Amino acid sequence: MDLPTVFPDLTPTPQDDGPSPICAIQYSPNFTEIMSYFRTLLKTQELSSRALQLTALVVEENAANYTAWWYRRKCLKSLNSDLGPELIFTSEIGGSNPKNYQIWYHRRALLSDLLGGKDDAKYELKYVDAVLRDDCKNYHAWSHRQYIVRSFGVWEGEKEWVEGVVGRDGRNNSGWSYRWFVVFGEGGEVDLKSEVTYTLNQCTLDPHNESPFKYLTGLLKLSSASPDKFLNVEGRMEECLEKCKGWDSVHAKCFVVDFDEDEEVKKRVCRELMEEDKVRRKYWEGRLAKI
Amino acid sequence: MSAFASKFTVETETTKLQQDTEAEVSPFFIKLDGLNDSQLKHLRDVGLVNETGYDVRLLREKHVKYLLTGLGNLSAGYSSLDASRPWIAYWCLHSLDLLDAVDDDFCPRVVSTLKSFQNETGGFGGGPMQLSHGAPTYASCLALLLVAPKCPAAYECIDRPALYKWFLAMKTPTGGFRMHDDGEVDVRGTYTVIAIAALCNLLTPELCENVAEFTVSCQTYEGGFGGEPGNEAHGGYAFCAVAALQILGKLDMCDVEALKGWIARRQMSFEGGFQGRANKLVDGCYSFWQGGAMAVVNAAEIGLSGFDSGVEEFIPEVDSSGDGVDVSKVAEATPSAGGLTFDQGLLQRYVLLCGQHVEGGLRDKPSKMRDYYHTCYNLSGLSVSQHVLSEDGVPVVYGDSANVIAPTHACFNIRVDRVKAAQTYFKDKICDHTELIK
Ligand SMILES: [Zn+2]
């Protein structure tokens, strides 16, 4: 794109960051030219297809230029553009920038206007799958998945899907967190028995894995505080405590300190943890003092 | 390799990465007094070990030199940070300030550059003519406030009424804040607005309404906070949430015990540094995000408010010999030292041994490149760990006595004296909703 040809009527606006600016980036001539035309557009607020094309050049140079993404959405709206190709463009830029806030937000903004039905949502979930295949703990991807599922109500199959993720790596804490989102997100009563059974199985596989233990702690805290949200509450606490007392792991011991009713047991386990979990010595001292 | 701390019975991708990291850092934990003469001479020549003993040193001069490069001309490779120039400025200036190395003559340039990033409609963009955004607004204001005692024009540069109106424009009905117009809503938005509003005396009841409620809704079953309701607990977001709640005086609206346990569990047994989330790897930047969050929680526990720093009046006058500095030395085998609920000696050991690049600058972990961001947050975490809630104001220091740096304020992350100066400067300015929106 030869900018002077496309924008013969515009005068480029150089960057004015004052006398002897600090943190002065030595931009390439190409970067400077693109940005100078973009600054002019910001002044004229021209929402045209050539402006849209220019924003593409800006974000290709710097995908974190949130102003350009913002301006791009204004153009798309004003031109009543077809958003399907825009999602593809966004995926292309996103490919090399999986941790870029702007690109993920751009997808959300597009989807909120674009998504007609659940089929579109399923398509978007496939995109998330692809990102998670490269980085199974990508925070943005997990957050985006929640957004899609919540906004478009596509809850079915999500619990089974995330069981697959956790099955491959029980230490994928993002997966555990997502399970919580799915189990409690849709509303309705939760079968505590089946959640506890699943989680205790994972604890058994690796008693040194913090993730299922904290999930279990969360479940029992919530079910103790509001048992009406759950089914099959009776006997669960005893079952968990008994299991945890059988494991020589700091996470299992932590569960005992959190829930056992016998103060002497709590104190004894706290003292053990002060030695075994030495980096948290002060934390366990504090817990001991509060019993 | 039996010294490894992490235990597992099933090998997974996570346990493999964790083992790789333990193998990567373990050579740095070798006993210095067990080294032979030539090895020791090398470490002393590069400055990592002091001349008279076996104590690890903070490479002050080298860090200063590296940080000054960030404030000067940056190569074209930094174009990907063209919307984050206030961040680069803040990371470098705050780091230099912690090392007591901000040059007075430099400050007017900070003001004139950042002034050109400010918009008439309030707030700061990542550069001139860029849309106002919470992150560059936060970074710009902090950078201005930290140079302001040396250059009062920096205070006047901030257009408070416009900033206030912009804050309100970013607020959502649920009590969150957008990062920018038509932008994402998460607890970074909350923290950046609340921290700057507090420092500039703009914290009106109208601005604060519902904000704590939104923030608390981001706490998870693990005890930490995610970026938005439902998201996984994460160190960066947890800090934002905790500091915002503490500034609002509403930390007790969340489950503080669960929070404390979660932060405590993020410290790695073997490495000593913090991880950002459960079952992730250690990273030097979490020395501040997690260490700072714990400092905020611990300060709140003893009844301190958001503006209280938990640090006694203390400006270190340190020369490279460390003479004349009263410090309380910690070793790796003293997990009870200091007033914060984590192992302060072990954290400092990670920062000094694994975080420092021998040519200056700090990093995530030894296999990663140094950068200004990690330099800032390693040093900020070190500062918190040395100063906050230390007994009688005597800093808790690992390694050489001269490693003591200036105290940072855990809620705002500029120096304690900079926070006080800003508070004094803005205290008589108008802080009334109706007046401000006129
Ligand atoms: Zn990091």
XYZ file of C-alpha atoms and ligand atoms in Angstrom:
730
model
C 0.000 0.000 0.000
C 1.623 3.212 -1.178
C 0.316 5.652 1.366
C 0.873 8.959 -0.483
C -1.090 7.503 -3.416
C -3.939 6.241 -1.261
C -4.088 9.394 0.861
C -3.104 12.187 -1.584
C -5.417 14.596 0.239
C -3.912 14.020 3.702
C -0.826 15.525 5.283
C 0.995 13.087 7.564
C 1.177 14.142 11.226
C 4.595 13.583 12.789
C 4.785 12.431 16.409
C 5.239 15.347 18.784
C 6.505 14.107 22.132
C 8.185 17.280 23.255
C 11.829 18.330 23.424
C 14.373 15.525 23.915
C 11.771 12.839 24.686
C 12.569 9.940 27.006
C 12.168 6.279 26.000
C 12.466 7.403 22.388
C 11.997 4.471 20.029
C 14.040 4.646 16.829
C 11.174 3.679 14.528
C 11.776 2.294 11.074
C 10.866 4.718 8.239
C 7.961 2.447 7.338
C 6.594 2.470 10.901
C 6.926 6.250 11.074
C 5.093 6.769 7.791
C 2.198 4.476 8.711
C 1.807 6.065 12.133
C 1.983 9.587 10.713
C -0.938 8.914 8.376
C -2.801 7.172 11.177
C -2.415 10.230 13.414
C -3.909 12.389 10.684
C -6.902 10.074 10.481
C -7.362 10.326 14.237
C -7.721 14.081 13.760
C -10.061 13.927 10.759
C -11.998 10.935 12.149
C -12.458 9.610 8.639
C -14.256 6.251 8.842
C -13.655 4.806 5.386
C -12.430 1.616 3.819
C -9.013 3.149 3.155
C -8.878 4.095 6.843
C -9.771 0.510 7.721
C -6.916 -0.705 5.543
C -4.512 1.648 7.248
C -5.452 0.336 10.695
C -4.517 -3.136 9.433
C -1.049 -1.830 8.616
C -0.763 -0.259 12.064
C -1.675 -3.415 13.973
C 0.538 -5.522 11.739
C 3.430 -3.276 12.820
C 2.327 -3.223 16.456
C -0.487 -5.538 17.492
C -0.621 -3.829 20.895
C -1.695 -0.508 19.390
C -5.059 -0.454 21.136
C -5.921 2.906 19.574
C -5.715 1.362 16.117
C -7.935 -1.590 17.100
C -10.428 0.844 18.610
C -10.413 2.975 15.465
C -10.745 -0.152 13.355
C -13.946 -1.122 15.153
C -15.333 2.334 14.507
C -14.601 1.903 10.813
C -16.144 -1.572 10.731
C -19.289 -0.281 12.335
C -19.550 2.770 10.125
C -18.986 0.708 6.967
C -21.367 -1.998 8.178
C -18.629 -4.487 7.345
C -19.016 -8.223 7.193
C -17.513 -9.435 10.464
C -16.703 -12.982 9.340
C -13.578 -11.976 7.381
C -12.637 -9.685 10.267
C -12.509 -12.666 12.630
C -10.179 -14.411 10.183
C -7.960 -11.319 9.987
C -7.910 -11.216 13.791
C -6.959 -14.903 13.988
C -4.056 -14.277 11.629
C -2.664 -11.446 13.750
C -3.499 -13.397 16.905
C -1.483 -16.404 15.763
C 1.827 -14.816 16.648
C 0.480 -12.831 19.614
C -1.436 -15.280 21.822
C -0.999 -13.091 24.913
C -2.103 -9.800 23.427
C -5.006 -8.181 25.287
C -6.161 -6.096 22.298
C -6.634 -9.021 19.947
C -8.631 -11.065 22.420
C -10.828 -8.088 23.246
C -11.315 -7.386 19.539
C -12.687 -10.914 19.132
C -15.099 -10.381 22.008
C -16.286 -7.100 20.596
C -16.838 -8.672 17.179
C -18.572 -11.713 18.618
C -20.996 -9.701 20.665
C -22.310 -8.223 17.403
C -21.724 -11.203 15.198
C -22.813 -14.344 16.906
C -26.213 -15.419 15.744
C -26.501 -18.844 17.294
C -24.753 -21.657 19.042
C -23.095 -22.886 15.868
C -21.051 -19.712 15.678
C -20.112 -20.147 19.329
C -18.945 -23.699 18.675
C -16.817 -22.394 15.836
C -15.208 -19.885 18.198
C -14.563 -22.608 20.778
C -12.547 -24.414 18.102
C -10.330 -21.354 17.822
C -9.763 -21.443 21.579
C -8.958 -25.163 21.353
C -6.259 -24.422 18.815
C -4.631 -21.791 21.053
C -4.800 -24.108 24.074
C -3.127 -26.876 22.100
C -0.040 -24.651 21.865
C -0.242 -23.372 25.426
C -2.645 -25.278 27.625
C -2.535 -22.594 30.355
C -2.998 -19.485 28.196
C -4.943 -17.211 30.533
C -6.600 -15.189 27.763
C -7.805 -18.291 25.962
C -9.428 -19.721 29.096
C -11.042 -16.400 29.866
C -12.306 -16.132 26.284
C -13.788 -19.609 26.519
C -15.716 -18.559 29.629
C -16.951 -15.480 27.831
C -18.279 -17.505 24.892
C -19.896 -20.175 27.030
C -21.481 -17.654 29.387
C -22.671 -15.245 26.707
C -24.120 -17.801 24.336
C -25.203 -20.431 26.829
C -23.229 -23.261 25.236
C -22.652 -25.188 28.455
C -23.348 -28.665 27.173
C -20.270 -30.853 26.751
C -17.955 -28.416 28.514
C -17.509 -30.512 31.655
C -16.598 -33.588 29.608
C -14.244 -31.493 27.491
C -12.382 -30.105 30.494
C -12.185 -33.578 32.052
C -10.202 -34.498 28.960
C -7.841 -31.567 29.576
C -7.358 -32.454 33.250
C -7.069 -36.126 32.324
C -4.027 -35.316 30.191
C -2.424 -33.225 32.940
C -3.991 -33.232 36.385
C -1.841 -30.216 37.202
C -3.500 -27.995 34.674
C -4.925 -25.642 37.269
C -6.638 -23.590 34.568
C -8.597 -26.727 33.778
C -9.653 -27.133 37.403
C -10.654 -23.532 37.588
C -12.683 -23.950 34.423
C -14.397 -26.994 35.875
C -15.568 -24.845 38.777
C -16.873 -22.281 36.322
C -18.837 -24.936 34.432
C -20.168 -26.779 37.478
C -21.418 -23.634 39.200
C -21.953 -21.390 36.215
C -25.059 -22.882 34.743
C -27.101 -22.714 37.909
C -29.106 -25.456 39.567
C -28.108 -27.856 42.326
C -24.707 -29.504 42.212
C -24.301 -33.178 43.039
C -21.627 -32.975 45.706
C -21.139 -36.711 45.746
C -20.103 -36.969 42.117
C -17.855 -33.872 42.345
C -16.129 -35.241 45.446
C -15.689 -38.683 43.892
C -14.097 -37.220 40.765
C -11.827 -34.927 42.766
C -10.729 -37.558 45.297
C -9.789 -39.793 42.383
C -7.502 -37.070 41.112
C -6.059 -36.597 44.624
C -5.374 -40.330 44.761
C -3.524 -40.236 41.440
C -1.118 -37.613 42.798
C -1.498 -36.549 46.444
C 1.187 -33.904 45.867
C -0.895 -32.086 43.293
C -2.338 -28.934 44.836
C -5.058 -28.393 42.225
C -7.602 -31.108 43.155
C -7.074 -30.481 46.869
C -7.967 -26.825 46.514
C -10.938 -27.716 44.371
C -12.056 -30.079 47.108
C -11.532 -27.396 49.750
C -13.631 -24.993 47.706
C -16.426 -27.533 47.332
C -16.606 -28.346 51.023
C -16.404 -24.752 52.139
C -19.285 -23.819 49.878
C -21.366 -26.872 50.748
C -20.893 -26.213 54.465
C -21.941 -22.584 54.049
C -24.870 -23.206 51.690
C -25.872 -26.881 51.673
C -29.096 -26.014 49.844
C -27.094 -25.478 46.643
C -26.021 -29.130 46.657
C -27.355 -32.666 46.487
C -25.921 -35.589 48.480
C -24.078 -33.502 51.068
C -24.463 -36.039 53.862
C -21.248 -37.850 54.766
C -19.017 -36.071 52.246
C -16.891 -34.213 54.782
C -16.135 -37.391 56.708
C -15.223 -39.173 53.490
C -12.784 -36.429 52.483
C -11.196 -36.114 55.920
C -10.660 -39.835 56.161
C -8.979 -39.941 52.758
C -6.817 -36.905 53.469
C -5.593 -38.338 56.745
C -4.224 -41.274 54.802
C -1.941 -39.186 52.593
C 1.490 -37.905 53.457
C 1.217 -34.670 51.519
C 1.161 -31.039 52.552
C -2.036 -30.456 50.573
C -3.852 -33.304 52.310
C -2.612 -32.031 55.666
C -3.758 -28.558 54.825
C -7.228 -29.978 54.219
C -7.183 -31.539 57.683
C -6.167 -28.225 59.260
C -8.959 -26.498 57.334
C -11.764 -28.882 58.256
C -11.051 -31.282 61.105
C -13.177 -30.590 64.159
C -10.648 -31.860 66.679
C -8.448 -28.969 67.751
C -5.679 -31.239 68.977
C -5.497 -32.893 65.563
C -5.380 -29.491 63.865
C -2.576 -28.351 66.142
C -0.548 -31.490 65.646
C -0.837 -31.270 61.867
C 0.019 -27.558 61.922
C 3.204 -28.352 63.820
C 4.075 -31.034 61.293
C 3.538 -28.578 58.478
C 5.812 -26.020 60.148
C 8.611 -28.529 59.599
C 7.576 -30.199 56.356
C 6.409 -27.078 54.555
C 9.235 -24.919 55.810
C 8.972 -22.118 53.281
C 5.535 -21.443 54.825
C 6.742 -21.689 58.421
C 5.292 -18.314 59.383
C 1.999 -19.103 57.711
C 1.579 -22.339 59.672
C 2.662 -20.615 62.871
C -0.118 -18.128 62.264
C -2.653 -20.867 61.603
C -1.561 -22.671 64.771
C -1.984 -19.528 66.835
C -5.545 -19.093 65.576
C -6.761 -22.572 66.531
C 19.502 -34.245 42.414
C 17.723 -35.459 45.499
C 17.494 -31.946 46.858
C 14.482 -31.180 44.660
C 11.526 -30.081 46.650
C 8.634 -30.728 44.319
C 7.085 -34.118 44.759
C 4.858 -35.945 42.309
C 3.648 -39.453 41.655
C 2.387 -38.903 38.101
C 4.675 -37.314 35.538
C 2.887 -34.744 33.374
C 3.815 -31.789 31.193
C 3.595 -29.618 34.326
C 5.907 -31.773 36.444
C 8.435 -31.959 33.598
C 8.562 -28.193 33.233
C 8.863 -27.830 37.004
C 11.777 -30.278 37.115
C 13.499 -28.472 34.254
C 13.188 -25.228 36.190
C 14.574 -26.740 39.380
C 17.498 -28.099 37.395
C 17.969 -24.667 35.836
C 18.133 -22.766 39.127
C 19.913 -25.303 41.349
C 23.448 -24.392 40.146
C 22.799 -20.864 41.410
C 22.213 -22.153 44.925
C 25.616 -23.747 45.274
C 27.325 -22.978 48.585
C 29.612 -20.021 47.915
C 32.060 -20.911 50.681
C 32.566 -24.260 48.996
C 33.862 -22.788 45.733
C 37.519 -22.942 44.768
C 39.649 -19.798 44.572
C 39.382 -19.195 40.850
C 35.594 -19.646 40.848
C 35.313 -17.285 43.763
C 37.629 -14.779 42.127
C 35.441 -14.786 39.040
C 32.289 -14.100 41.065
C 34.068 -11.325 42.949
C 35.365 -9.836 39.687
C 31.857 -9.611 38.234
C 30.662 -8.186 41.534
C 28.236 -10.933 42.523
C 30.084 -11.829 45.723
C 31.497 -9.327 48.187
C 35.232 -9.004 48.655
C 35.444 -9.888 52.302
C 33.006 -12.739 52.665
C 30.734 -15.075 50.765
C 27.718 -12.820 50.535
C 25.831 -12.270 47.319
C 25.694 -8.634 46.151
C 23.094 -6.550 44.392
C 24.775 -5.290 41.204
C 23.739 -1.669 41.767
C 26.011 0.118 39.315
C 25.286 -2.360 36.562
C 21.530 -2.148 37.110
C 21.675 1.644 37.022
C 23.601 1.557 33.770
C 21.095 -0.854 32.238
C 18.091 1.156 33.433
C 19.441 4.373 31.946
C 19.419 2.712 28.516
C 15.650 2.311 28.880
C 15.129 6.016 29.354
C 17.268 7.021 26.381
C 16.964 5.978 22.752
C 15.458 2.556 22.165
C 16.050 0.390 19.102
C 13.356 -0.193 16.472
C 12.699 -3.556 18.120
C 10.854 -1.639 20.840
C 8.183 -0.586 18.317
C 6.015 -3.371 19.745
C 6.028 -1.335 22.986
C 5.114 1.918 21.221
C 1.761 1.924 23.054
C 3.545 1.269 26.372
C 6.153 4.001 26.595
C 4.835 5.237 29.965
C 5.414 1.728 31.278
C 9.038 1.733 30.145
C 9.467 5.143 31.758
C 7.891 4.002 35.026
C 9.715 0.654 35.198
C 13.075 2.356 34.713
C 12.452 5.440 36.852
C 10.982 3.515 39.766
C 13.843 0.996 39.651
C 16.369 3.827 39.611
C 14.529 5.520 42.459
C 14.758 2.329 44.534
C 18.505 2.448 43.859
C 18.505 6.151 44.744
C 19.818 6.993 41.297
C 17.299 9.328 39.646
C 19.185 12.332 38.329
C 17.524 15.695 39.149
C 18.439 17.150 35.777
C 16.622 14.369 33.998
C 13.236 15.053 35.601
C 12.030 17.932 33.364
C 12.357 15.644 30.360
C 10.131 13.100 32.082
C 7.497 15.777 32.570
C 7.612 17.171 29.037
C 7.445 13.723 27.449
C 4.598 12.392 29.578
C 2.705 15.656 29.256
C 2.580 15.048 25.516
C 0.849 11.712 26.180
C -1.983 13.322 28.173
C -5.340 13.887 26.466
C -7.562 16.922 26.965
C -10.427 14.549 27.699
C -8.471 13.186 30.654
C -6.009 10.378 31.148
C -2.861 9.368 29.325
C -2.257 7.276 26.232
C 0.738 5.127 25.389
C 2.148 8.005 23.329
C 1.059 11.310 21.802
C -2.439 11.199 20.256
C -3.095 7.717 21.579
C -6.404 6.957 23.269
C -6.398 7.283 27.080
C -5.887 3.899 28.703
C -5.771 2.804 32.357
C -2.331 1.233 32.192
C -0.435 4.156 30.643
C -2.416 6.521 32.869
C -1.266 4.591 35.939
C 2.338 4.370 34.726
C 2.487 8.025 33.637
C 1.060 9.339 36.900
C 3.378 7.172 39.008
C 6.388 8.294 36.971
C 5.316 11.927 37.383
C 4.723 11.556 41.113
C 8.066 9.915 41.686
C 9.986 12.733 39.979
C 7.716 15.480 41.354
C 9.658 16.101 44.604
C 12.614 17.010 42.375
C 10.516 18.794 39.758
C 7.191 20.195 41.063
C 5.941 20.880 37.514
C 5.202 17.159 37.448
C 2.347 17.586 39.952
C 0.798 20.430 38.001
C 1.068 18.501 34.773
C -1.749 16.135 35.830
C -5.134 17.592 34.800
C -7.145 16.351 37.790
C -10.704 17.376 36.807
C -10.264 15.906 33.317
C -8.726 12.763 34.802
C -11.657 12.406 37.187
C -14.197 12.737 34.377
C -12.331 10.160 32.370
C -12.321 7.740 35.330
C -16.088 8.117 35.603
C -16.518 7.600 31.869
C -14.667 4.290 32.123
C -16.816 3.026 34.977
C -19.322 0.251 34.234
C -22.710 -0.308 35.934
C -21.300 -3.392 37.707
C -18.602 -1.342 39.470
C -15.745 -2.314 37.166
C -13.642 -0.036 34.980
C -12.828 -0.346 31.301
C -9.164 -0.053 30.394
C -10.199 2.380 27.667
C -13.264 3.474 25.698
C -14.698 0.298 24.107
C -12.072 -1.745 25.973
C -11.862 -4.691 28.331
C -13.138 -4.623 31.929
C -10.982 -6.361 34.527
C -9.379 -5.721 37.921
C -6.390 -4.024 36.292
C -8.883 -1.333 35.324
C -10.047 -1.168 38.928
C -6.595 -0.960 40.448
C -5.140 1.555 38.014
C -8.068 3.932 38.542
C -8.322 3.515 42.306
C -4.576 3.815 42.940
C -4.178 6.977 40.875
C -7.407 8.490 42.178
C -6.162 7.921 45.738
C -2.756 9.457 45.092
C -4.281 12.504 43.370
C -6.988 12.924 46.021
C -9.849 12.086 43.662
C -11.340 9.196 45.599
C -14.932 10.459 45.889
C -17.809 8.291 47.134
C -19.311 8.546 43.637
C -16.190 7.083 42.053
C -15.924 4.316 44.643
C -19.532 3.171 44.597
C -19.812 -0.577 43.892
C -16.102 -0.879 43.113
C -15.277 -3.146 46.055
C -18.283 -5.326 45.203
C -17.012 -5.889 41.675
C -13.497 -6.558 42.934
C -14.600 -9.097 45.520
C -16.583 -10.959 42.851
C -13.234 -11.813 41.223
C -12.063 -13.883 44.222
C -12.005 -17.595 43.425
C -12.423 -20.849 45.360
C -8.618 -21.009 45.602
C -8.484 -17.754 47.579
C -6.721 -15.619 44.974
C -8.313 -13.330 42.410
C -8.806 -13.631 38.676
C -9.029 -10.790 36.170
C -12.804 -11.086 35.825
C -15.427 -13.036 37.771
C -14.938 -16.758 37.113
C -11.322 -16.573 35.940
C -8.442 -18.513 37.490
C -6.615 -16.949 40.456
C -3.516 -15.154 39.168
C -0.758 -13.144 40.870
C -0.989 -10.000 38.763
C -4.738 -9.713 39.107
C -4.647 -10.727 42.758
C -2.291 -7.858 43.516
C -4.572 -5.441 41.681
C -7.615 -6.639 43.599
C -5.930 -6.698 47.002
C -4.304 -3.292 46.664
C -7.524 -1.731 45.344
C -9.552 -3.174 48.232
C -6.994 -1.999 50.762
C -6.957 1.538 49.306
C -10.754 1.536 49.490
C -10.535 0.325 53.108
C -12.576 -2.740 52.215
C -10.164 -5.648 52.225
C -12.324 -7.367 54.839
C -15.099 -7.725 52.250
C -13.135 -10.608 50.737
C -12.147 -13.904 52.376
C -8.814 -12.713 53.793
C -7.817 -16.069 55.309
C -8.308 -17.898 52.017
C -6.420 -15.124 50.239
C -3.504 -15.341 52.627
C -3.244 -19.092 52.218
C -3.312 -18.751 48.449
C -0.524 -16.140 48.361
C 1.550 -18.146 50.856
C 1.240 -21.259 48.695
C 2.580 -19.394 45.675
C 6.090 -19.275 47.137
C 8.154 -22.103 45.694
C 9.775 -24.407 48.276
C 12.921 -25.030 46.296
C 13.366 -21.877 44.221
C 12.219 -19.415 46.907
C 10.609 -17.083 44.378
C 6.897 -16.890 43.660
C 4.807 -18.438 40.913
C 1.821 -16.593 39.427
C -0.693 -19.436 39.635
C -0.894 -22.921 41.141
C 1.225 -25.450 39.250
C 2.993 -22.803 37.163
C 6.694 -21.894 37.225
C 8.595 -19.444 39.399
C 9.049 -15.968 37.883
C 10.946 -12.997 39.364
C 8.193 -10.479 38.620
C 5.875 -12.224 41.082
C 8.331 -11.247 43.813
C 6.349 -8.051 43.788
C 2.874 -9.117 42.630
C 2.646 -11.865 45.266
C 5.101 -10.491 47.823
C 3.477 -7.069 47.568
C -0.004 -8.547 47.893
C 1.048 -10.355 51.073
C 2.576 -7.153 52.421
C -0.749 -5.390 51.833
C -2.667 -8.176 53.577
C -0.261 -8.212 56.525
C -0.449 -4.425 56.860
C -4.251 -4.566 56.844
C -4.208 -7.287 59.498
C -2.576 -4.967 61.987
C -5.021 -2.210 61.197
C -2.988 -0.093 58.787
C -4.877 1.837 56.112
C -4.173 2.003 52.382
C -1.909 5.026 52.729
C 0.073 3.528 55.621
C 3.165 1.915 54.214
C 4.149 -0.378 57.076
C 7.617 1.137 56.751
C 9.209 3.400 59.329
C 10.835 6.636 58.228
C 13.872 5.301 56.464
C 15.858 6.517 53.497
C 18.941 4.407 53.070
C 22.176 6.223 52.426
C 24.091 3.302 51.116
C 27.548 3.395 49.672
C 28.859 0.319 47.942
C 30.662 -0.842 51.074
C 27.444 -0.977 53.053
C 29.167 0.596 56.028
C 27.019 2.355 58.531
C 23.798 0.623 57.505
C 21.877 -1.044 60.254
C 20.405 -4.193 58.792
C 19.122 -7.448 60.135
C 20.746 -10.177 58.087
C 18.832 -13.266 57.064
C 20.101 -16.543 55.742
C 18.209 -19.186 53.804
C 17.682 -21.245 56.924
C 15.695 -18.602 58.797
C 12.127 -18.957 57.543
C 10.739 -17.047 60.521
C 12.645 -13.790 59.971
C 10.654 -10.630 59.221
C 7.044 -9.619 59.638
C 5.573 -10.830 56.335
C 3.852 -14.190 55.903
C 6.373 -15.621 53.471
C 10.012 -16.653 53.626
C 11.710 -13.298 53.094
C 15.253 -14.645 53.017
C 14.422 -17.255 50.404
C 12.640 -14.731 48.200
C 15.588 -12.336 48.322
C 17.926 -15.188 47.555
C 15.943 -15.966 44.387
C 15.999 -12.336 43.253
C 19.707 -11.916 43.895
C 20.991 -15.260 42.658
C 18.539 -16.198 39.894
C 17.044 -12.836 38.962
C 20.181 -10.802 38.377
C 21.904 -10.688 35.008
C 25.664 -10.254 35.525
C 25.669 -7.364 33.058
C 22.850 -5.582 34.873
C 19.070 -5.826 34.748
C 16.906 -8.572 36.200
C 14.833 -11.361 34.688
C 12.047 -13.905 35.080
C 14.470 -16.829 35.555
C 18.045 -17.579 34.442
C 17.027 -18.941 31.019
C 15.099 -15.751 30.184
C 16.370 -12.417 28.908
C 16.530 -9.427 31.223
C 14.017 -6.658 30.580
C 12.860 -3.424 32.210
C 9.596 -4.920 33.442
C 11.293 -7.768 35.308
C 13.965 -5.420 36.602
C 11.267 -3.219 38.122
C 9.250 -5.977 39.745
C 12.202 -8.018 41.013
C 13.569 -4.905 42.696
C 10.132 -3.870 43.981
C 9.651 -7.329 45.488
C 13.111 -7.120 47.032
C 12.220 -3.759 48.564
C 8.938 -5.009 50.017
C 10.705 -8.038 51.437
C 13.413 -5.903 53.046
C 11.247 -3.172 54.543
C 7.542 -3.730 55.021
C 6.670 -4.522 58.648
C 10.325 -5.037 59.557
C 10.976 -4.864 63.284
C 11.857 -1.357 64.519
C 12.392 -0.283 60.922
C 15.532 -2.391 60.629
C 15.526 -3.880 57.114
C 15.695 -7.627 56.666
C 18.518 -8.224 54.229
C 19.817 -11.341 52.531
C 23.448 -11.340 51.381
C 25.651 -8.268 51.550
C 24.502 -5.446 53.881
C 24.764 -2.996 50.985
C 21.925 -4.810 49.210
C 19.426 -2.666 51.061
C 17.401 -0.499 48.677
C 14.816 2.232 49.275
C 11.407 1.234 50.661
C 8.530 1.057 48.199
C 4.874 1.451 49.140
C 3.234 -1.928 48.556
C -0.149 -0.481 47.506
C 1.156 1.993 44.938
C 4.670 0.794 44.163
C 6.480 4.080 44.270
C 8.770 4.991 47.126
C 7.156 5.604 50.503
C 8.478 9.194 50.586
C 7.047 9.843 47.086
C 3.617 8.707 48.262
C 3.814 11.012 51.269
C 4.870 13.949 49.130
C 1.966 13.396 46.721
C -0.470 13.121 49.610
C 0.788 16.406 51.012
C 0.691 18.156 47.656
C -2.861 17.107 46.730
C -4.471 17.187 50.148
C -5.972 20.672 49.776
C -7.129 20.211 46.197
C -10.824 19.878 45.500
C -12.130 16.365 46.010
C -15.829 16.871 45.454
C -17.797 15.126 42.747
C -19.996 18.076 41.804
C -17.091 20.512 41.704
C -14.890 18.161 39.715
C -17.420 17.427 36.972
C -18.260 21.104 36.395
Zn 7.354 -12.359 34.770
